[in-house]
């Protein structure tokens, strides 16, 4: 994998559903993986910083896992609420440059 | 309180008329970034500064320039905007390797 890829591109779920999406990134020279939530008319906000293979982070109903050897991270949302509606971006940071490379994001819409 | 402030939130300019977008930060971060983001696409890095060291991405058009007069401020100048430059422009700051703090963005429209 040369670029950061996120799937799916968009997702519609009902309130209460649990959901997950994927971020794939180059595994060579890995430094960190960042997840952001970007709500409409607001600035992207950092959710998680993940650095170690096997890392698992949690914030309320949202959690994320990291596999640096195969180059992927999953973001899970348990019991989605309408306020979870946002675009979720991941960014891969490689050692040396420390410049993040972003994926296109997954747009999540949670219907009441 | 907002820590990365972009002005204006919305900018409308005419085709070919120069425009300047501004970004200020109160975090004293040493790295500042400018991104261009078009609908359903990944934010595309245009420039970044590590302190005063300017780094231009290889595929950033010559039409785009940037200035960072001090730690707190950074400007994006578009010399002759074309229709393809209509986008959201995001400014972000960080200390190297840490997650970024973003401004709310400037939505640029070209008439």
Short mmCIF file of C-alpha atoms in Angstrom, two decimals:
data_model
loop_
_atom_site.label_atom_id
_atom_site.label_comp_id
_atom_site.label_asym_id
_atom_site.label_seq_id
_atom_site.Cartn_x
_atom_site.Cartn_y
_atom_site.Cartn_z
CA UNK A 1 0.00 0.00 0.00
CA UNK A 2 1.45 3.34 -1.03
CA UNK A 3 -1.37 5.65 0.00
CA UNK A 4 -3.71 5.92 2.94
CA UNK A 5 -7.05 4.41 2.05
CA UNK A 6 -10.27 4.48 3.98
CA UNK A 7 -13.36 2.42 3.50
CA UNK A 8 -16.20 2.69 3.11
CA UNK A 9 -16.37 6.19 1.66
CA UNK A 10 -19.78 6.76 3.23
CA UNK A 11 -22.05 4.95 5.60
CA UNK A 12 -25.66 5.42 6.67
CA UNK A 13 -26.77 3.68 9.84
CA UNK A 14 -29.73 3.82 12.19
CA UNK A 15 -29.46 5.17 15.71
CA UNK A 16 -28.33 2.38 18.00
CA UNK A 17 -26.45 0.43 15.31
CA UNK A 18 -22.81 -0.37 15.87
CA UNK A 19 -20.47 0.29 12.99
CA UNK A 20 -16.84 0.16 11.99
CA UNK A 21 -14.58 1.46 9.27
CA UNK A 22 -11.09 0.79 8.03
CA UNK A 23 -7.93 2.76 7.44
CA UNK A 24 -5.12 1.11 5.44
CA UNK A 25 -1.67 2.67 5.40
CA UNK A 26 1.91 1.89 4.34
CA UNK A 27 3.46 -0.30 7.03
CA UNK A 28 7.08 0.58 6.29
CA UNK A 29 8.76 3.22 8.46
CA UNK A 30 5.61 3.58 10.55
CA UNK A 31 5.61 6.24 13.27
CA UNK A 32 1.97 6.89 14.23
CA UNK A 33 -1.64 6.70 13.08
CA UNK A 34 -4.05 9.49 13.93
CA UNK A 35 -7.85 9.40 13.81
CA UNK A 36 -9.85 12.62 13.50
CA UNK A 37 -13.54 13.45 13.61
CA UNK A 38 -14.67 16.26 11.34
CA UNK A 39 -18.17 17.57 11.97
CA UNK A 40 -19.83 19.87 9.47
CA UNK A 41 -18.91 23.54 9.95
CA UNK A 42 -16.28 22.66 12.56
CA UNK A 43 -12.58 21.88 12.50
CA UNK A 44 -11.24 18.32 12.42
CA UNK A 45 -10.60 17.16 15.97
CA UNK A 46 -8.11 14.49 17.01
CA UNK A 47 -9.72 11.35 18.44
CA UNK A 48 -6.83 8.93 18.86
CA UNK A 49 -3.07 8.79 18.47
CA UNK A 50 -1.90 5.22 17.96
CA UNK A 51 1.73 4.20 17.88
CA UNK A 52 2.22 0.59 18.95
CA UNK A 53 1.26 -2.57 17.11
CA UNK A 54 -1.75 -4.05 18.88
CA UNK A 55 -2.72 -0.69 20.39
CA UNK A 56 -6.34 -0.38 21.35
CA UNK A 57 -7.74 2.99 22.38
CA UNK A 58 -11.19 3.90 23.66
CA UNK A 59 -13.12 7.11 24.19
CA UNK A 60 -16.68 6.54 25.32
CA UNK A 61 -18.48 4.52 22.66
CA UNK A 62 -15.66 4.91 20.13
CA UNK A 63 -12.64 2.65 20.01
CA UNK A 64 -9.80 1.95 17.60
CA UNK A 65 -7.29 -0.82 16.99
CA UNK A 66 -3.96 -0.82 15.21
CA UNK A 67 -2.00 -3.42 13.24
CA UNK A 68 1.28 -1.88 12.10
CA UNK A 69 2.65 -5.08 10.54
CA UNK A 70 -0.15 -5.37 8.02
CA UNK A 71 -0.91 -1.65 7.89
CA UNK A 72 -4.49 -1.21 9.02
CA UNK A 73 -6.54 0.36 11.76
CA UNK A 74 -10.21 -0.10 12.58
CA UNK A 75 -12.48 2.49 14.16
CA UNK A 76 -15.55 1.15 15.97
CA UNK A 77 -18.60 3.05 17.15
CA UNK A 78 -20.90 1.19 19.50
CA UNK A 79 -24.56 2.20 19.60
CA UNK A 80 -24.30 5.06 17.08
CA UNK A 81 -26.06 8.31 17.93
CA UNK A 82 -27.05 11.14 15.56
CA UNK A 83 -24.32 13.31 17.11
CA UNK A 84 -21.74 10.79 15.83
CA UNK A 85 -22.55 11.95 12.29
CA UNK A 86 -19.30 13.30 10.89
CA UNK A 87 -16.44 12.50 8.54
CA UNK A 88 -13.81 10.32 10.17
CA UNK A 89 -10.31 10.89 8.82
CA UNK A 90 -7.22 8.85 9.45
CA UNK A 91 -3.66 10.08 8.90
CA UNK A 92 -0.52 7.98 8.73
CA UNK A 93 2.73 9.49 9.99
CA UNK A 94 6.02 7.99 8.87
CA UNK A 95 9.35 8.34 10.63
CA UNK A 96 11.81 10.83 9.22
CA UNK A 97 9.45 13.40 7.76
CA UNK A 98 6.72 13.14 10.43
CA UNK A 99 4.34 14.61 7.86
CA UNK A 100 0.84 13.11 8.11
CA UNK A 101 -0.75 11.64 4.99
CA UNK A 102 -4.53 11.69 5.11
CA UNK A 103 -7.10 9.31 3.75
CA UNK A 104 -10.28 10.55 2.05
CA UNK A 105 -12.32 9.90 5.14
CA UNK A 106 -15.46 7.93 5.88
CA UNK A 107 -18.63 10.00 6.02
CA UNK A 108 -20.96 8.61 8.67
CA UNK A 109 -24.62 9.61 8.87
CA UNK A 110 -26.64 8.28 11.79
CA UNK A 111 -30.38 8.47 11.26
CA UNK A 112 -32.64 8.95 14.31
CA UNK B 1 -11.35 29.33 22.94
CA UNK B 2 -10.24 28.68 19.40
CA UNK B 3 -6.52 27.96 19.24
CA UNK B 4 -6.13 27.93 15.46
CA UNK B 5 -8.05 30.71 13.79
CA UNK B 6 -8.57 31.03 10.09
CA UNK B 7 -9.90 34.10 8.35
CA UNK B 8 -12.13 34.50 6.57
CA UNK B 9 -14.48 31.51 6.94
CA UNK B 10 -15.83 32.11 3.47
CA UNK B 11 -14.04 33.89 0.63
CA UNK B 12 -15.46 34.65 -2.76
CA UNK B 13 -13.11 35.99 -5.40
CA UNK B 14 -13.13 36.54 -9.11
CA UNK B 15 -11.27 34.39 -11.56
CA UNK B 16 -7.68 35.65 -11.66
CA UNK B 17 -8.01 38.07 -8.73
CA UNK B 18 -5.35 37.45 -6.03
CA UNK B 19 -6.56 36.31 -2.66
CA UNK B 20 -4.87 35.82 0.73
CA UNK B 21 -6.04 33.47 3.44
CA UNK B 22 -4.76 33.81 6.97
CA UNK B 23 -4.14 31.51 9.88
CA UNK B 24 -3.08 32.31 13.43
CA UNK B 25 -2.33 30.06 16.38
CA UNK B 26 -2.02 30.53 20.13
CA UNK B 27 -0.42 27.14 20.77
CA UNK B 28 3.18 28.13 20.00
CA UNK B 29 3.51 25.05 17.80
CA UNK B 30 6.57 24.95 15.62
CA UNK B 31 4.96 23.27 12.59
CA UNK B 32 2.21 24.84 10.51
CA UNK B 33 0.50 23.27 7.51
CA UNK B 34 -1.77 24.40 4.69
CA UNK B 35 -4.09 21.82 3.14
CA UNK B 36 -6.47 22.02 0.21
CA UNK B 37 -9.50 19.79 0.49
CA UNK B 38 -12.01 19.20 -2.29
CA UNK B 39 -15.25 17.36 -1.86
CA UNK B 40 -14.84 13.64 -1.02
CA UNK B 41 -11.08 13.85 -1.39
CA UNK B 42 -8.28 13.57 1.13
CA UNK B 43 -6.85 16.85 2.41
CA UNK B 44 -3.91 17.59 0.10
CA UNK B 45 -0.83 19.11 1.71
CA UNK B 46 0.28 22.29 -0.06
CA UNK B 47 3.03 23.59 2.25
CA UNK B 48 4.38 23.16 5.69
CA UNK B 49 6.75 25.15 7.87
CA UNK B 50 9.02 23.71 10.48
CA UNK B 51 9.71 26.90 12.41
CA UNK B 52 10.75 29.22 9.58
CA UNK B 53 11.90 26.42 7.27
CA UNK B 54 9.51 26.41 4.33
CA UNK B 55 8.65 23.14 2.61
CA UNK B 56 6.79 23.13 -0.66
CA UNK B 57 5.14 19.92 -1.79
CA UNK B 58 6.40 18.89 -5.24
CA UNK B 59 2.96 19.07 -6.86
CA UNK B 60 1.80 22.36 -5.32
CA UNK B 61 1.07 24.73 -8.20
CA UNK B 62 3.30 27.79 -8.60
CA UNK B 63 0.14 29.86 -8.29
CA UNK B 64 0.17 29.12 -4.55
CA UNK B 65 2.61 30.80 -2.20
CA UNK B 66 2.92 31.05 1.53
CA UNK B 67 4.44 33.28 4.17
CA UNK B 68 5.12 32.74 7.85
CA UNK B 69 6.28 36.06 9.30
CA UNK B 70 6.39 34.70 12.86
CA UNK B 71 5.44 31.63 14.92
CA UNK B 72 1.83 32.70 15.30
CA UNK B 73 0.84 33.64 11.77
CA UNK B 74 0.84 31.96 8.40
CA UNK B 75 -0.64 33.14 5.10
CA UNK B 76 -1.66 31.41 1.91
CA UNK B 77 -1.54 33.55 -1.22
CA UNK B 78 -3.22 32.45 -4.43
CA UNK B 79 -1.87 34.71 -7.14
CA UNK B 80 -4.34 34.04 -9.94
CA UNK B 81 -7.15 31.80 -8.75
CA UNK B 82 -8.72 29.51 -11.30
CA UNK B 83 -11.99 27.62 -11.10
CA UNK B 84 -10.08 24.51 -10.06
CA UNK B 85 -8.84 26.27 -6.93
CA UNK B 86 -12.30 26.39 -5.38
CA UNK B 87 -11.97 24.27 -2.26
CA UNK B 88 -11.79 24.23 1.52
CA UNK B 89 -8.39 25.43 2.75
CA UNK B 90 -7.36 24.10 6.13
CA UNK B 91 -4.59 25.35 8.36
CA UNK B 92 -3.17 23.06 11.03
CA UNK B 93 -0.44 23.25 13.63
CA UNK B 94 1.47 20.69 15.64
CA UNK B 95 4.66 19.92 17.42
CA UNK B 96 6.44 17.42 15.20
CA UNK B 97 4.86 13.98 15.18
CA UNK B 98 1.93 14.94 17.38
CA UNK B 99 -1.71 15.11 16.21
CA UNK B 100 -2.65 18.30 14.45
CA UNK B 101 -4.84 21.13 15.66
CA UNK B 102 -6.94 22.48 12.83
CA UNK B 103 -8.69 25.75 12.16
CA UNK B 104 -12.28 25.82 10.96
CA UNK B 105 -11.10 26.28 7.38
CA UNK B 106 -11.74 28.86 4.68
CA UNK B 107 -14.21 27.91 1.96
CA UNK B 108 -12.98 29.56 -1.25
CA UNK B 109 -15.35 30.14 -4.15
CA UNK B 110 -14.29 31.46 -7.55
CA UNK B 111 -16.68 33.44 -9.75
#
